[in-house]
Coordinates of C-alpha atoms in Angstrom, one line a residue:
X998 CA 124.5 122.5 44.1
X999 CA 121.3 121.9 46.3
X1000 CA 118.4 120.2 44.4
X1001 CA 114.9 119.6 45.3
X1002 CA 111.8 117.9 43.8
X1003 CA 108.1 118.1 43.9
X1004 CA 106.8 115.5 44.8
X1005 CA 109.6 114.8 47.7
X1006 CA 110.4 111.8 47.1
X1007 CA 110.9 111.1 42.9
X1008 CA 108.8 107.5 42.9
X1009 CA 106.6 106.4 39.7
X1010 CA 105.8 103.4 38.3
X1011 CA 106.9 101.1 35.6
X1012 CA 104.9 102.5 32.5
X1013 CA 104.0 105.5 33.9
X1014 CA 104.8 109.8 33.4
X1015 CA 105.7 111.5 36.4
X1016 CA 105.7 115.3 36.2
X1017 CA 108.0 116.9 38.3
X1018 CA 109.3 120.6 39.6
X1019 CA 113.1 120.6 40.2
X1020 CA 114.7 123.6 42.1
X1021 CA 118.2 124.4 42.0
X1022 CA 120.2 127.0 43.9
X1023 CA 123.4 128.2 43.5
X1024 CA 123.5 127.5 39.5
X1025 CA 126.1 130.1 37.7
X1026 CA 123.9 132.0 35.6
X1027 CA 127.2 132.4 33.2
X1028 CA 127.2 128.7 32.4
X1029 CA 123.8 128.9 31.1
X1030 CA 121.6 127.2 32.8
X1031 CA 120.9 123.8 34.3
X1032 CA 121.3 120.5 32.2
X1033 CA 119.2 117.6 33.5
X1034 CA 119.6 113.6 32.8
X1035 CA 119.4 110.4 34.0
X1036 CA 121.8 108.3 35.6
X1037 CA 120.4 105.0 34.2
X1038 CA 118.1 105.2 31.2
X1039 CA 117.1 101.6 31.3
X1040 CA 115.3 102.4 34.7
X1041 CA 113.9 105.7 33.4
X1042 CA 114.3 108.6 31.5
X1043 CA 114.1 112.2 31.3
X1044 CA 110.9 112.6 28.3
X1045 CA 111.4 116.6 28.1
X1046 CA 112.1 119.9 30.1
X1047 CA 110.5 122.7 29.8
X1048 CA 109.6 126.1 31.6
X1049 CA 112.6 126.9 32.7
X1050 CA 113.0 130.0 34.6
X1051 CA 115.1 131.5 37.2
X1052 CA 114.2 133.2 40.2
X1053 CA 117.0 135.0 41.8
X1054 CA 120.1 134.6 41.1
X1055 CA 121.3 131.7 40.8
X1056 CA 118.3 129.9 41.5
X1057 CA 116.2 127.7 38.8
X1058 CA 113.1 125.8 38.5
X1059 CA 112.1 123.9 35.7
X1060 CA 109.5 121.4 35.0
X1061 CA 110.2 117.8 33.9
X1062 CA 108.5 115.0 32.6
X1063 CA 110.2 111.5 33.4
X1064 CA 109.3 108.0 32.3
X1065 CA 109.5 104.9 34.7
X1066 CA 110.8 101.8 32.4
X1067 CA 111.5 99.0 34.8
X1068 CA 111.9 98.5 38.9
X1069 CA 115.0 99.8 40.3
X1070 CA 117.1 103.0 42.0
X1071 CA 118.7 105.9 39.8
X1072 CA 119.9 109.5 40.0
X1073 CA 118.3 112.5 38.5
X1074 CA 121.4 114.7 38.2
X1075 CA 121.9 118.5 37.2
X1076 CA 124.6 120.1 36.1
X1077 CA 125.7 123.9 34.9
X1078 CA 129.7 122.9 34.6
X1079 CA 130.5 124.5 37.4
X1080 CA 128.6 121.8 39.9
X1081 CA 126.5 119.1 40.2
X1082 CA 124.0 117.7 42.2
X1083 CA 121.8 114.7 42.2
X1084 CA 118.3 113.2 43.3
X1085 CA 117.3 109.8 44.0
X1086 CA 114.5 108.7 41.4
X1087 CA 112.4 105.0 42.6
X1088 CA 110.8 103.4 40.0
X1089 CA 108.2 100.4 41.2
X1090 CA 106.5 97.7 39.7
X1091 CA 102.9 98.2 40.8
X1092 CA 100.5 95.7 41.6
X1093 CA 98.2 93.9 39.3
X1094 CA 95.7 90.9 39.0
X1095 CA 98.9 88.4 39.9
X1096 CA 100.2 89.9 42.6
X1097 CA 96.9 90.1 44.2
X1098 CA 96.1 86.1 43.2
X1099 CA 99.7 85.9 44.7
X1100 CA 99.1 86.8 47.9
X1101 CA 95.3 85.4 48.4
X1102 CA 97.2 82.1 47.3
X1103 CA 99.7 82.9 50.1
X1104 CA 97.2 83.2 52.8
X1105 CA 95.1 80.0 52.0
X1106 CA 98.2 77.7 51.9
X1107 CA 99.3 79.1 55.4
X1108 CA 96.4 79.1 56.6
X1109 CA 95.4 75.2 55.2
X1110 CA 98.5 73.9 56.3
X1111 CA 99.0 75.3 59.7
X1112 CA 94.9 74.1 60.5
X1113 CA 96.0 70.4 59.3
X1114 CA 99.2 70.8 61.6
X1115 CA 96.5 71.6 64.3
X1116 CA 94.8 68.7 63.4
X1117 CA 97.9 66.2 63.5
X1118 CA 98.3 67.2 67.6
X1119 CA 97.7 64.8 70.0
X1120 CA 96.6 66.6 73.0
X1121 CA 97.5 63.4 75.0
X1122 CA 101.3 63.4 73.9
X1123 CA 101.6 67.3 74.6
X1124 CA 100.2 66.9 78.1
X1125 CA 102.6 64.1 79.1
X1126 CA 105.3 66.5 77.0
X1127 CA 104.4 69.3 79.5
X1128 CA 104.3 67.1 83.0
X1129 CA 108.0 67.0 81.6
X1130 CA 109.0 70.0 80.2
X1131 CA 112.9 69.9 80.0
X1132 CA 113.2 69.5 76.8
X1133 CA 110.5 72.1 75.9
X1134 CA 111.5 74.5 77.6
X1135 CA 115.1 74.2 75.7
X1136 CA 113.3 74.2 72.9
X1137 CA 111.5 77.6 73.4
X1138 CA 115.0 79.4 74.6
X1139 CA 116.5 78.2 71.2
X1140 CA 113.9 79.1 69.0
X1141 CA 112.9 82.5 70.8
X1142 CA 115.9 83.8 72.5
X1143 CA 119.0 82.0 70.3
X1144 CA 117.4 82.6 66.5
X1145 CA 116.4 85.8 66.3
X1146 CA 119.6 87.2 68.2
X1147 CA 121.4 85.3 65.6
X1148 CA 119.2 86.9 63.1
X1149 CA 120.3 89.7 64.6
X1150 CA 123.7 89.1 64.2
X1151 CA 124.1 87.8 60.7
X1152 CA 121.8 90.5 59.7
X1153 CA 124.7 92.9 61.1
X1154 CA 127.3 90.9 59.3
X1155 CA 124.7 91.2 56.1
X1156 CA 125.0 94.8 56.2
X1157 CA 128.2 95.2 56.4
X1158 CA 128.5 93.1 53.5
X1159 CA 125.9 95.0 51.6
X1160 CA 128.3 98.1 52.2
X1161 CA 130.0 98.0 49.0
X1162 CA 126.7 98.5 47.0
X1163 CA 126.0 102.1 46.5
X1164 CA 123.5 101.4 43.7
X1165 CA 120.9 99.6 46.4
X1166 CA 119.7 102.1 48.4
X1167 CA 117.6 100.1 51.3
X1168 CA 120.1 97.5 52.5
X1169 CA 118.5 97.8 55.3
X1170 CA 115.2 95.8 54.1
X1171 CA 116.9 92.7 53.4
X1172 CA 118.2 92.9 57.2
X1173 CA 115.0 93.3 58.1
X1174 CA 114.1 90.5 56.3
X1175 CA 116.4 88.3 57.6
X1176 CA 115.3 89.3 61.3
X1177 CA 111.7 88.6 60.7
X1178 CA 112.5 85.1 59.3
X1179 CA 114.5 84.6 62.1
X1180 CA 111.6 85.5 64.4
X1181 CA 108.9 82.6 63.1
X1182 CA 107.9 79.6 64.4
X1183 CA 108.9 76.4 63.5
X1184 CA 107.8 75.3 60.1
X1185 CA 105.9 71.5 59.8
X1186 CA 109.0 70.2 57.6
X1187 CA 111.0 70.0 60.8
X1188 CA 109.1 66.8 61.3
X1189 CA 109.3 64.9 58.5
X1190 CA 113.6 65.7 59.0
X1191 CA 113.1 64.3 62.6
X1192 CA 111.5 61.4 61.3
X1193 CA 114.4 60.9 58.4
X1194 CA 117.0 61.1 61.3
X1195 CA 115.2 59.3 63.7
X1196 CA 114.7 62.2 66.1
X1197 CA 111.8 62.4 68.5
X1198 CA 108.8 62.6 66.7
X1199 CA 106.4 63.5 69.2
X1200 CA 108.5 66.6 71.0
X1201 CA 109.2 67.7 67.3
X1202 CA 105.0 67.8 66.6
X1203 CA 104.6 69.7 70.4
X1204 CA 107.6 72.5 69.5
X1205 CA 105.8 73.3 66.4
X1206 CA 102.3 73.4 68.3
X1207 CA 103.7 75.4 70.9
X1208 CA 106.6 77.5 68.6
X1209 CA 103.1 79.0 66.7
X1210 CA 101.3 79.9 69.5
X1211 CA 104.0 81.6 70.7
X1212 CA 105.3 83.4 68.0
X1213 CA 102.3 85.6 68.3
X1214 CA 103.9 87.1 71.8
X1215 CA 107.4 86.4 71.0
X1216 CA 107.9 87.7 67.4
X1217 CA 106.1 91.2 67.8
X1218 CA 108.6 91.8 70.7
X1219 CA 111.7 91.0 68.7
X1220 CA 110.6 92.8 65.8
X1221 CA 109.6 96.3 68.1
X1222 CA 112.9 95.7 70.1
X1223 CA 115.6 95.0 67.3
X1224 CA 113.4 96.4 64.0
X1225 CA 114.1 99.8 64.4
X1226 CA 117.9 98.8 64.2
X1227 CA 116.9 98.0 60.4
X1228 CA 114.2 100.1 59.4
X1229 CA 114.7 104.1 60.3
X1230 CA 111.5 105.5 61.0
X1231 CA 111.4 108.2 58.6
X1232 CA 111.8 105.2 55.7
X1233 CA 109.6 102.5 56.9
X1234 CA 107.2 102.2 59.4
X1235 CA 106.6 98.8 61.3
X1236 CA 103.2 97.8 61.2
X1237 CA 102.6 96.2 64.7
X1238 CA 98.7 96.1 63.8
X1239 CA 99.6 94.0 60.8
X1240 CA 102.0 92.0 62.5
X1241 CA 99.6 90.7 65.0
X1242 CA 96.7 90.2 62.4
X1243 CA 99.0 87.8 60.5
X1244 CA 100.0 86.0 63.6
X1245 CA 96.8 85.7 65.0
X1246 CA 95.4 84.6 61.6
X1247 CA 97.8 81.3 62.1
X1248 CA 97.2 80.9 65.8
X1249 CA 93.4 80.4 65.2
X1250 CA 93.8 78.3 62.6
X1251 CA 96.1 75.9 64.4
X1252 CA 93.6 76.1 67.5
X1253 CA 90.9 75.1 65.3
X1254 CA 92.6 72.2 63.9
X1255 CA 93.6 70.9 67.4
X1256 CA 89.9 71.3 68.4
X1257 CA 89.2 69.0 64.9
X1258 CA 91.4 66.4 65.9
X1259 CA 89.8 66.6 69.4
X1260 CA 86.2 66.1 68.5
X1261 CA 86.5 64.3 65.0
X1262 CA 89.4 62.0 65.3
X1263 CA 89.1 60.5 62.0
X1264 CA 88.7 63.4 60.6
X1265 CA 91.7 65.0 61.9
X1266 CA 93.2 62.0 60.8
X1267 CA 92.3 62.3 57.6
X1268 CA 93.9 66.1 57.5
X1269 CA 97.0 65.2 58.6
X1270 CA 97.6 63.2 55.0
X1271 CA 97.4 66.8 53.6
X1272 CA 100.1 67.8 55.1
X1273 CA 102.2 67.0 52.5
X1274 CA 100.9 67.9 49.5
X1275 CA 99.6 71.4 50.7
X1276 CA 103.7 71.5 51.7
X1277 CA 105.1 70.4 48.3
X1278 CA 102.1 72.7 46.6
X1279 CA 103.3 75.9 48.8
X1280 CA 107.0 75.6 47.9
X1281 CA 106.0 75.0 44.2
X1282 CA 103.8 78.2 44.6
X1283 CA 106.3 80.2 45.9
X1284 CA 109.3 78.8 43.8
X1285 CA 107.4 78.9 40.5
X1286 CA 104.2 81.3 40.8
X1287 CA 105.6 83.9 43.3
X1288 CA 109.0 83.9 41.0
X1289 CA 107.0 84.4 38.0
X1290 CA 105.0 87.5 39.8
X1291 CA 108.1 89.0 41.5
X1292 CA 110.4 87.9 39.0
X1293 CA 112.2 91.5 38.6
X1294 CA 113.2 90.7 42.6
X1295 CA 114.6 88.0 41.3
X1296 CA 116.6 90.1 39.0
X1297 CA 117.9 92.2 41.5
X1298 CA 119.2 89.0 44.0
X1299 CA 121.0 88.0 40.8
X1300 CA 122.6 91.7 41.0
X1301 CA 123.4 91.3 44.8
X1302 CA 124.2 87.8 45.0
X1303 CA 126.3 88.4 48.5
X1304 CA 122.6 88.3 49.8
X1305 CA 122.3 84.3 48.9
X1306 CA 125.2 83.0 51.5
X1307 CA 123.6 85.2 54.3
X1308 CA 120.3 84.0 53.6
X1309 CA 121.6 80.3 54.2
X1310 CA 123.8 80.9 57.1
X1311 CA 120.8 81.6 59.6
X1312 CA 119.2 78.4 59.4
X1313 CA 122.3 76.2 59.1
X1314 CA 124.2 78.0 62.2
X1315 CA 120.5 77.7 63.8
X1316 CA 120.8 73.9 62.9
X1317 CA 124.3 73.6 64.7
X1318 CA 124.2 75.9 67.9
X1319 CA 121.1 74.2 69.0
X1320 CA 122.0 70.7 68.7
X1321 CA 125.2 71.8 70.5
X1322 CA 123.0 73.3 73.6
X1323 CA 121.1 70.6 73.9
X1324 CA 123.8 68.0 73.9
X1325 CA 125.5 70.3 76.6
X1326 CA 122.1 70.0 78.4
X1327 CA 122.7 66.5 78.5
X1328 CA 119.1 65.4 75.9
X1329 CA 119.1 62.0 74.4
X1330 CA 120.0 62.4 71.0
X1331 CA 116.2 62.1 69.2
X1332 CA 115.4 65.0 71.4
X1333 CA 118.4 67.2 70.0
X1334 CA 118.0 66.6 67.1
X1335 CA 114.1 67.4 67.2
X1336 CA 115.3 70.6 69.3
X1337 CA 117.9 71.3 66.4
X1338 CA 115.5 70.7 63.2
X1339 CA 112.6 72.8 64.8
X1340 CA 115.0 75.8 65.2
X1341 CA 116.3 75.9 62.1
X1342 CA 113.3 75.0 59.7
X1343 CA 111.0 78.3 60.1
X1344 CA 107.4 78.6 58.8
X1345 CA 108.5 80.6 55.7
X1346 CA 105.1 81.4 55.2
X1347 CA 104.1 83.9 58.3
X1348 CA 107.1 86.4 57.1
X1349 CA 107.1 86.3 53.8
X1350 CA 103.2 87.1 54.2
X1351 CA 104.1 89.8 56.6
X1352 CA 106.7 91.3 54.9
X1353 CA 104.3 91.8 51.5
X1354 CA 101.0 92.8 53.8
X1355 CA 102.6 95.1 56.1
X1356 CA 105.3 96.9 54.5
X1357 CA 105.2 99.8 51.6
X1358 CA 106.7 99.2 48.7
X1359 CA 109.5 98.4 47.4
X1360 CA 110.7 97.6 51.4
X1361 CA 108.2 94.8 51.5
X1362 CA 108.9 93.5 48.0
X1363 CA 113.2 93.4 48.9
X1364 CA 112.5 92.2 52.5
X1365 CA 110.5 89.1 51.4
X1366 CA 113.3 87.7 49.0
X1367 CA 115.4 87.1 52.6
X1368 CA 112.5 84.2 53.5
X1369 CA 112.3 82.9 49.9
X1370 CA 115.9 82.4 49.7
X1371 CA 116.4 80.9 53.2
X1372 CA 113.8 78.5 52.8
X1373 CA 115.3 77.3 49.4
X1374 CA 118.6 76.8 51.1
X1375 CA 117.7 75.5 54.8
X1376 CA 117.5 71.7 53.4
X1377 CA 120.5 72.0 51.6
X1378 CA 122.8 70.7 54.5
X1379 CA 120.1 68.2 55.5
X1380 CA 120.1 66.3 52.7
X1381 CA 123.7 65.6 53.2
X1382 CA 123.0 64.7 56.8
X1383 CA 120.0 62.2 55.8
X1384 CA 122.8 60.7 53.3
X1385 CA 125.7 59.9 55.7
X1386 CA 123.5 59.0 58.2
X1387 CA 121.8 55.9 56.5
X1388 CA 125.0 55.1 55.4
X1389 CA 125.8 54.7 58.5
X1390 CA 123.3 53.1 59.9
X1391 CA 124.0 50.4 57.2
X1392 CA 127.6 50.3 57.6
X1393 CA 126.5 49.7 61.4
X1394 CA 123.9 47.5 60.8
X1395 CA 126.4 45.0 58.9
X1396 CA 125.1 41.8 57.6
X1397 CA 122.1 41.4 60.2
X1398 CA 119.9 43.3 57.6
X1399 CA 118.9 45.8 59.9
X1400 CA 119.4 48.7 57.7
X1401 CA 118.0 47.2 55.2
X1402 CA 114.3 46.5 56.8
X1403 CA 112.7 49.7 55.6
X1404 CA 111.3 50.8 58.9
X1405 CA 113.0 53.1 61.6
X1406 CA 112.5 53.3 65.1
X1407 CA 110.5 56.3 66.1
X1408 CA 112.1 57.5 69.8
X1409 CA 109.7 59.3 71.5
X1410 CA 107.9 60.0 74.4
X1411 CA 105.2 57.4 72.8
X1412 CA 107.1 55.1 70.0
X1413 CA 105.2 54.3 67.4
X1414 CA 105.8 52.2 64.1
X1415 CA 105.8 52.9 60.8
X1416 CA 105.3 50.1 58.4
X1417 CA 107.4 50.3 55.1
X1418 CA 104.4 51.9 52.9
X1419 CA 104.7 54.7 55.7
X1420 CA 101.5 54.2 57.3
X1421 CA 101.8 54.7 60.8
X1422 CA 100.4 51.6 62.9
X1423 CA 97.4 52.2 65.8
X1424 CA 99.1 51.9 69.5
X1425 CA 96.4 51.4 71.3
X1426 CA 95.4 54.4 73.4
X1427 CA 98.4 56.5 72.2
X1428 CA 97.1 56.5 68.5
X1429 CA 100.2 57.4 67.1
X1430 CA 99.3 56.9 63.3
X1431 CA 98.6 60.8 63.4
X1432 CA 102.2 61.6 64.4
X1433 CA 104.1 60.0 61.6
X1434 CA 101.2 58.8 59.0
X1435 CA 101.9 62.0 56.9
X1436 CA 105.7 62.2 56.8
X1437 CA 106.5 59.0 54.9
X1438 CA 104.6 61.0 52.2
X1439 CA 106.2 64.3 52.3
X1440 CA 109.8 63.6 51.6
X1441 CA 110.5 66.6 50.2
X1442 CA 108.5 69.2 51.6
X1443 CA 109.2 72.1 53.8
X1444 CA 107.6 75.1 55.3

């Protein structure tokens, strides 16, 4: 039986009537007609039919009235005995007064936090980084040429996965999801992991500097050259436009915090300290406010669940395939494992605010709980890491007291010590109390 609808396609909202003209061909006019109803009556129902009429034989129309109860996918399906056929019914949540104070609260946290990372760059340390730049320029292939073909891949893998779920009818969104996140820069809690694990401080500061900047060039072309692998064009366009607006939003930002730092040192200095809490208050925001809001995404990541180990695997394999370049390059250890914690901590906040700017819903909506649940997860190995590795720095140490001081050597391009309250100590003309003053405080942050 060959059904159709108007409106092409069947999408209301949760609360709301839709009125809508379903034709059916082929119908056995013995059987009596068409009979109409809803696949899942918890996501919406069929309220009453009327005017039907046939035109031809074996051809209906009748008119319909159906009620949107909560978000989700069903099927609207008709029947006269004989055969069957079925239409795809979206129900959405639409957008109210939180989801709008959502996302304004989404752009000032990305926006204050990447100007005070701006503002924590020494321009000094990234010139004598660039004289130099092995160790960048490993850095840029990893985070722009190894993540986001690895977000390609696992995105692959997460399809296939998502295979054996009928009921969700864009897999293809959370893919994409998982391709944009693998596309952004590196996120400011990279540094306060290289400072746990003794990494280099200052070539950890310079990738993130550098990784934003060029994440407006780098991520547009990833997204146009391996998006439309995702996202068909006849379901979702990409909004380049968007994309670049978002970007550019955080590239000025960052410029105009370096140019703080550069003019009004003590001021910039001063920034830096917020680092941390505007961190811990973005995770919080997104973990408690933004699951509050989009709490019925929630919902459905409980239904899908094979979405969670997916979500995890991109940052962790990130974690472990760059530190294993670098070491095959040869870099002192504090530089791989700067290299290695830049890659595989992202900026969560660039895609998830892209994802629920540029796309139409619900694409946007399912793409964004990719970043969400990545970013929960990426510290989850890390925290092992920090673990063993004191321990071991202790059980090396041995009864000298060395790891038991309660201050760590910062290796670096410029060292620079950090006194046990974490205040970072003035080096004369290197002023490194910028670099590491703010980390001591941010233990458990990450963006």
């Amino acid at each position: 039986m060959q059904l159709s609808s108007q409106p092409t396609p069947l999408v209301l909202d949760v609360g709301s009537a839709l009125l809508a003209n379903i034709s059916a061909s082929s119908v056995d006019a013995a059987a009596g007609g068409l009979n109409c109803s809803v696949a899942d009556s918890s996501i919406a129902s069929l309220q009453s039919a009327a005017n039907w009429s046939a035109v031809g034989e074996g051809n209906w129309t009748v008119s319909m009235q159906l009620m949107g109860h909560k978000f989700g996918w069903t099927d609207l399906s008709c029947t006269d005995g004989a055969a069957s056929g079925r239409l795809q019914l979206t129900v959405l949540q639409p957008s109210g007064p939180l989801d709008i104070a959502y996302r304004v609260l989404l752009i000032l946290f990305v926006v204050a936090i990447v100007f005070c990372m701006g503002a924590n760059i020494d321009l000094r340390v990234v010139l004598r980084l660039v004289k130099r730049p092995v160790a960048l320029s490993i850095g840029w292939a990893c985070q722009f040429l190894l993540m986001p073909h690895l977000g390609l891949a696992v995105g692959q893998l997460l399809l296939l996965a998502l295979a054996q779920f009928p009921d969700l009818p864009v897999p293809n969104a959370l893919a994409f999801g998982l391709l944009t996140f693998s596309c952004s820069p590196g996120g400011s809690g990279s540094n306060m992991w290289t400072y746990l694990l003794d990494g280099d401080l200052d070539l950890s500061m310079t990738m993130t500097f550098f990784s934003n900047i060029w994440a407006f060039f780098m991520m547009p072309l990833w997204l146009f050259a391996y998006g439309r692998l995702f996202i068909e064009s006849e379901q979702v366009l990409i909004p380049f436009d968007q994309v670049a607006y978002t970007l550019l939003q955080s590239v000025v930002s960052l410029v105009l915090g370096v140019l703080v730092r550069h003019k009004w040192p003590r001021v910039g200095k001063k920034l830096t300290k917020a680092i941390g809490p505007l961190s811990v208050l973005f995770v919080l925001t997104v973990a408690g406010f933004g699951s509050y809001v989009y709490f019925y995404l929630l919902e459905l990541l409980v239904k899908f669940p094979i979405v969670i180990p997916f979500a995890g695997m991109l940052p962790w394999l990130g974690f472990l395939l760059s530190y294993l370049i670098t070491m095959a390059f040869r870099l002192p250890r504090p530089q791989s494992t700067a290299v290695a914690l830049e890659c595989g901590v992202q900026n969560a906040g660039i895609p998830i605010q892209l994802l629920l700017f540029s796309m139409a819903k619900p694409e946007g909506d399912i793409a964004s709980i990719v970043p969400v649940a990545a970013t929960i997860l990426t510290p989850v190995p890390l925290y092992f890491t920090v673990a063993a590795y004191r321990i071991w720095k202790r059980c090396k140490a041995g009864e000298d007291g060395e790891g038991r001081s309660g201050s760590y050597e910062l290796k670096g391009v410029a060292n620079a010590g950090v006194e046990e309250d974490g205040e970072a100590e003035e080096l004369g003309a290197d002023a490194a109390a910028p670099r590491s003053g703010w980390v001591a405080r941010s233990r458990h942050t990450q963006v």
